[in-house]
CSV table of C-alpha atoms and ligand atoms in Angstrom, one decimal:
chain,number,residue,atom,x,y,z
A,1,UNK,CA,7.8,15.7,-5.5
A,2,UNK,CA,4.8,17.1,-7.7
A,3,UNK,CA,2.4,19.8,-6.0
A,4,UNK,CA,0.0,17.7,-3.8
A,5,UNK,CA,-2.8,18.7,-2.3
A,6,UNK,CA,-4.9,16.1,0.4
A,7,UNK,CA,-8.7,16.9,0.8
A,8,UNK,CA,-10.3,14.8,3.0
A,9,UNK,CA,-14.0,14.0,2.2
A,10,UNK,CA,-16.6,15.2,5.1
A,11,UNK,CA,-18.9,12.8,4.0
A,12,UNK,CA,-16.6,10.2,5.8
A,13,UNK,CA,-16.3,12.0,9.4
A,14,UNK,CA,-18.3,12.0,12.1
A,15,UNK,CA,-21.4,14.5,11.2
A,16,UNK,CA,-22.4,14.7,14.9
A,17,UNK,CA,-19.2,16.4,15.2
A,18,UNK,CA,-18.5,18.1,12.5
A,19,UNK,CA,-17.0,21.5,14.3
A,20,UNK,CA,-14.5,19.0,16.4
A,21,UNK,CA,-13.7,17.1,12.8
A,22,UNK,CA,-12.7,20.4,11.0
A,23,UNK,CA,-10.6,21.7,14.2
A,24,UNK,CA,-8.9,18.0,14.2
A,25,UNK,CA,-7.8,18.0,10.3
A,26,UNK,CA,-6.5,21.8,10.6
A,27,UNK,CA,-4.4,20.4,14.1
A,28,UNK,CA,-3.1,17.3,12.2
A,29,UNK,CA,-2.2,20.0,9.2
A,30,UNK,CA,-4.4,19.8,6.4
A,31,UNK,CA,-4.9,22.8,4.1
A,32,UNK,CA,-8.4,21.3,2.7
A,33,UNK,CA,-11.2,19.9,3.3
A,34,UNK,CA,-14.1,18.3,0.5
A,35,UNK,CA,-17.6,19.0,1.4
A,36,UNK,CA,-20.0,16.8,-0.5
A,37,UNK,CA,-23.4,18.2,-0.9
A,38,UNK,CA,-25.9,16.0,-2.3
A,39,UNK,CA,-29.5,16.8,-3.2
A,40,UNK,CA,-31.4,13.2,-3.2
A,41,UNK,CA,-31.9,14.0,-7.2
A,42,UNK,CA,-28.8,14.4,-9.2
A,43,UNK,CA,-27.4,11.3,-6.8
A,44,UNK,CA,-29.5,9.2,-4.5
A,45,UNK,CA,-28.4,10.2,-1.3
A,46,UNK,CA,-28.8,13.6,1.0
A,47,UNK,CA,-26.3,15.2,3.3
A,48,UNK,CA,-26.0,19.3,3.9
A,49,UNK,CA,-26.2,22.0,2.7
A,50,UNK,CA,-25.1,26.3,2.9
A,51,UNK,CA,-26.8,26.4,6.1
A,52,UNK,CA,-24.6,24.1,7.8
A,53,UNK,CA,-21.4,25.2,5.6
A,54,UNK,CA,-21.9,28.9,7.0
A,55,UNK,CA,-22.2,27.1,10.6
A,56,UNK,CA,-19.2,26.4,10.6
A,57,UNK,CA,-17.2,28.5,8.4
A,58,UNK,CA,-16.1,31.0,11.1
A,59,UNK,CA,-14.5,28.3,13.0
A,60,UNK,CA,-12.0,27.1,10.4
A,61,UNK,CA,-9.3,28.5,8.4
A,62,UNK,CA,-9.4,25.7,6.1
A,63,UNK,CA,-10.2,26.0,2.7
A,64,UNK,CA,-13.6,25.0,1.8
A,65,UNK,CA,-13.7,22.8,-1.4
A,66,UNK,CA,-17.6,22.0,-2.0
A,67,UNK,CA,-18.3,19.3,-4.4
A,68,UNK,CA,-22.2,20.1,-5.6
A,69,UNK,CA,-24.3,16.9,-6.5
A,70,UNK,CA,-27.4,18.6,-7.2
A,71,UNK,CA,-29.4,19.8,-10.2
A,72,UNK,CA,-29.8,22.8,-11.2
A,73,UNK,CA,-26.5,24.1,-9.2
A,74,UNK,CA,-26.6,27.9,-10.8
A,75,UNK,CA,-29.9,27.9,-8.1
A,76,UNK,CA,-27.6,28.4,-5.3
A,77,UNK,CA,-24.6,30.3,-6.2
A,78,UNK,CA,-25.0,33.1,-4.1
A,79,UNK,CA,-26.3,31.1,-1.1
A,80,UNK,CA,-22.7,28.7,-1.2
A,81,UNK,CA,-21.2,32.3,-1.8
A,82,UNK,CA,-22.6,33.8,1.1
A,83,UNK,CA,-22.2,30.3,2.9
A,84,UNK,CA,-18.0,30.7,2.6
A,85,UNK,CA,-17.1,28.0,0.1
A,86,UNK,CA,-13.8,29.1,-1.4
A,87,UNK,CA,-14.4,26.7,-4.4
A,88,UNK,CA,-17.4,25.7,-6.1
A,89,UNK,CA,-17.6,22.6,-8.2
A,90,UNK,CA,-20.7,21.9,-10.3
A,91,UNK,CA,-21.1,18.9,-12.0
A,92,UNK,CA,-21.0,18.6,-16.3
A,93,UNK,CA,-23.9,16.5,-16.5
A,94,UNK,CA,-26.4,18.8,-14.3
A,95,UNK,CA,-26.6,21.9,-16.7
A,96,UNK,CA,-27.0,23.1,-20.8
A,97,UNK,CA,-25.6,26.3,-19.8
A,98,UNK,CA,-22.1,25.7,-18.3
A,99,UNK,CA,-20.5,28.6,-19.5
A,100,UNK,CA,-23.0,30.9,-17.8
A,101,UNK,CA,-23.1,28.5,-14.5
A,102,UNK,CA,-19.3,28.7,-14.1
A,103,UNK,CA,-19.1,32.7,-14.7
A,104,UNK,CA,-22.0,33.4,-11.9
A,105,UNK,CA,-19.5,31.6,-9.5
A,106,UNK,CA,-16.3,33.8,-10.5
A,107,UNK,CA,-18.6,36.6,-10.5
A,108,UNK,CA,-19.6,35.2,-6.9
A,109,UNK,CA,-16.4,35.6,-5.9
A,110,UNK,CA,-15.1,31.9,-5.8
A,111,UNK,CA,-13.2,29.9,-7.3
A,112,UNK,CA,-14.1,27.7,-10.3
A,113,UNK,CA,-14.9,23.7,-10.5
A,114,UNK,CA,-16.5,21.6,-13.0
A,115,UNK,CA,-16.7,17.4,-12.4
A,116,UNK,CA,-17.2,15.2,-14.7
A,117,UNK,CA,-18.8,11.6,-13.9
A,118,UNK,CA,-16.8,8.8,-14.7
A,119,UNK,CA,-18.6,8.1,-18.5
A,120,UNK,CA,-19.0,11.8,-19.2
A,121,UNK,CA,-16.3,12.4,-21.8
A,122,UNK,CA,-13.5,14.9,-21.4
A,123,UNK,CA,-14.3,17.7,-24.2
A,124,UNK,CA,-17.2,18.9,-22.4
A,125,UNK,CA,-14.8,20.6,-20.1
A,126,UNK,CA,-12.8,21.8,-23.1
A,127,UNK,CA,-13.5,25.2,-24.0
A,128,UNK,CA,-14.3,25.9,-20.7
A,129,UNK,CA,-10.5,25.2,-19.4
A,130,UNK,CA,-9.5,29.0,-19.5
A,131,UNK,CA,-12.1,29.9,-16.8
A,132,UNK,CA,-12.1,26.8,-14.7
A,133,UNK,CA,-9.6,26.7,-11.2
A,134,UNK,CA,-10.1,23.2,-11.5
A,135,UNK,CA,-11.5,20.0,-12.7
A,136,UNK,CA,-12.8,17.2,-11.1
A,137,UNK,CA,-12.7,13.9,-12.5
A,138,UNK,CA,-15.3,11.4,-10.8
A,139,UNK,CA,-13.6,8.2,-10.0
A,140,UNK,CA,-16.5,6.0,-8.7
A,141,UNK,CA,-20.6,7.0,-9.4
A,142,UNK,CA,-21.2,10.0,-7.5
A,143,UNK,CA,-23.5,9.2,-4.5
A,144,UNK,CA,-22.1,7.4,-2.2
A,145,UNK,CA,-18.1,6.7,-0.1
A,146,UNK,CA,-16.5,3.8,0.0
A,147,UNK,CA,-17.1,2.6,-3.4
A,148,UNK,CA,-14.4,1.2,-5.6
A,149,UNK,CA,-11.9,3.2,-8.1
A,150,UNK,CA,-12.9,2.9,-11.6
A,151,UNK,CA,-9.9,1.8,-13.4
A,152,UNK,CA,-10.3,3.5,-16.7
A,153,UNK,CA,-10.4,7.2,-15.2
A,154,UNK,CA,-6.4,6.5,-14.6
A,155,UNK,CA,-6.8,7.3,-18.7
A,156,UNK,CA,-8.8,10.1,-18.7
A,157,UNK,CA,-6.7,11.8,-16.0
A,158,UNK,CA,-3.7,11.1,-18.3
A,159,UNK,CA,-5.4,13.0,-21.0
A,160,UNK,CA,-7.0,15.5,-18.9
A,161,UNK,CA,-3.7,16.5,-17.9
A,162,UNK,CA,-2.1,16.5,-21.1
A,163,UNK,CA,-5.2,18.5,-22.9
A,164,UNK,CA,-4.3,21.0,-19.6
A,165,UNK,CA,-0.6,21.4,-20.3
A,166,UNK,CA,-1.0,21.7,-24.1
A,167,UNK,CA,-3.0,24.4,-23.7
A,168,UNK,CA,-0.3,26.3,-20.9
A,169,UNK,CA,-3.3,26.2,-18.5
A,170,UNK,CA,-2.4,25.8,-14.7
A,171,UNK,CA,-6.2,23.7,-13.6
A,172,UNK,CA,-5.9,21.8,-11.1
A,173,UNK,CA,-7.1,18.0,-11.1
A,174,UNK,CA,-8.7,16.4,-8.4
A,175,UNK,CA,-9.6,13.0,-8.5
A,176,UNK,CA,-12.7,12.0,-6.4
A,177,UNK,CA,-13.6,8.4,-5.3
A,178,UNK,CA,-12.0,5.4,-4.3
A,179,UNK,CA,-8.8,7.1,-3.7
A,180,UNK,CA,-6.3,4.9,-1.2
A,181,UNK,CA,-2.5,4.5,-0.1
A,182,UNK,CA,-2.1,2.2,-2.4
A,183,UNK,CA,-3.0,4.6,-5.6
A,184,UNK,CA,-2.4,7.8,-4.5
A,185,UNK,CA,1.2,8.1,-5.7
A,186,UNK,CA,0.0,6.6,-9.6
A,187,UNK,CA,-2.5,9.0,-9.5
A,188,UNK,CA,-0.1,11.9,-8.8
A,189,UNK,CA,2.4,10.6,-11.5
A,190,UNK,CA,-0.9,10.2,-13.6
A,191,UNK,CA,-1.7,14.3,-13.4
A,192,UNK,CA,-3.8,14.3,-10.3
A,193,UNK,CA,-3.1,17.8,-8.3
A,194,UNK,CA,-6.2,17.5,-5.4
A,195,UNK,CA,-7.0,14.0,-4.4
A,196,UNK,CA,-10.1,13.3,-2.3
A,197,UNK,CA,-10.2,10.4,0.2
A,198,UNK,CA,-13.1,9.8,2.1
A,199,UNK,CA,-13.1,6.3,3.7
A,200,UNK,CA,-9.3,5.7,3.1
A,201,UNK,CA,-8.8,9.1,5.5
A,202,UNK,CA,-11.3,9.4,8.4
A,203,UNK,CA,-11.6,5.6,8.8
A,204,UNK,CA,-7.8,6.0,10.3
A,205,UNK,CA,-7.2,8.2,13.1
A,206,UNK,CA,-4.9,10.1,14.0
A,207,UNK,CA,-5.2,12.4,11.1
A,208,UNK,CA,-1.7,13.3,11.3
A,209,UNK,CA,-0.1,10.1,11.1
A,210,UNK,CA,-2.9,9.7,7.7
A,211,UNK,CA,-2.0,13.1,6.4
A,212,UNK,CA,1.8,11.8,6.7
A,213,UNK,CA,1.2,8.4,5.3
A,214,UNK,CA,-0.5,10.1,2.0
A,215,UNK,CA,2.6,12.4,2.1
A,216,UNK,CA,5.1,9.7,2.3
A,217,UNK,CA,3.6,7.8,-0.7
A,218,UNK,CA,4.4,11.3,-2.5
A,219,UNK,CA,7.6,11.0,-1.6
A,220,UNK,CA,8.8,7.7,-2.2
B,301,5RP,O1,-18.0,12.7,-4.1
B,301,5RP,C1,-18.0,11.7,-3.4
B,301,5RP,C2,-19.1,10.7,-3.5
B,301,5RP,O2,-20.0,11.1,-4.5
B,301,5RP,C3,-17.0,11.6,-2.3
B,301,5RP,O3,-16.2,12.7,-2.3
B,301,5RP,C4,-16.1,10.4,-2.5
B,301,5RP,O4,-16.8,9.2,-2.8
B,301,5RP,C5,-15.1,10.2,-1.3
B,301,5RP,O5,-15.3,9.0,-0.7
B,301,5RP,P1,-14.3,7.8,-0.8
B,301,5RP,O6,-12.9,8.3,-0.7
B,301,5RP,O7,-14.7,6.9,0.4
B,301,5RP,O8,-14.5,7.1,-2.1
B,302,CO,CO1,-16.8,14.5,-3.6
């Protein structure tokens, strides 16, 4: 079975209960969870931000994996430092000056993420591969859960994972959007390490028994 790693999308659970949500995927065994911060500009839509990251971060061992849809991410580097996030992904398309954007959050002490929307093309992450922990290919429009999967990213995964191995690099890829039972495994066998689900995870309780059903699919 390749390395797989579930992390289920917040912006899917119950945000009146966000503590309970977090305490519910580390009971059912889940190792990650996706926070999707979005800043009304770089996508349409608004959710949270360090403030309620740092909330909750003493209560949960669980790694935090923060997806940033906002312009101007190098902004608030130190704030999702300070905050707790464990990885920090910016996105391509939000910044000229990548290079310095992804060393400020090293520097900060976290890990490394850069997504790419679906249309943005792969070798803007290229020389950057060395320093990144991970890339995140964008499998619907950012925005919004509960979209579709964009059928052509099942390419650019391919090569993103073949660009990765060529190069003796150990990035992780997480695929993002429109992720279900029924593509999980292909995406897997495709290259993908880190697979997002949002809808196709908190929409069916008991996490466990979802958490299992994504690991079965591995499996099989
Ligand atoms: O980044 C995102 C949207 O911009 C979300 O992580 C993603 O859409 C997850 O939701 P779903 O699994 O329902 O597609
Ligand atoms: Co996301």
């Amino acid at each position: 079975m390749r390395r797989f790693i579930l992390s289920p999308s917040l912006l899917s659970a119950d945000f009146g209960n966000l503590r309970g949500e977090l305490e519910a995927l580390e009971a059912a065994g889940l190792e990650w969870v996706h926070w999707d911060v979005m800043d009304g500009l770089f996508v349409p839509n608004i959710t949270f931000g360090p403030p309620v990251i740092k909330a909750l971060r003493a209560s949960s061992k669980l790694f935090f994996d923060v997806h940033l849809m906002i312009d101007h991410p190098e902004r608030y580097i130190r704030e999702f430092a300070d905050a707790g996030a464990d990885l920090l992904c910016v996105h391509a398309e939000t910044g000229v000056h990548l290079e310095r954007t992804i060393s400020a959050i090293r520097e900060a002490g976290m890990q490394t993420g850069l997504a790419l929307n679906p249309a943005t093309p792969l070798n803007v992450a290229e020389y950057l591969l060395p320093q990144l922990d991970m890339v995140l290919v964008m499998s619907v429009n950012p925005g919004f859960g509960g979209q579709k999967f964009i059928p052509f990213c099942k390419e650019k995964i391919a090569a993103l994972s073949k660009m990765i191995r060529e190069r003796g690099l150990s990035t992780l890829i997480q695929v993002d959007g429109g992720v279900t039972l029924d593509n999980a495994r292909e995406l897997s066998d495709l290259g993908a390490d880190v697979l997002v689900s949002g809808s196709a995870f908190f929409g069916h309780p008991p996490y466990a028994g979802r958490y299992q059903d994504f690991q079965r699919k591995m499996e099989s």
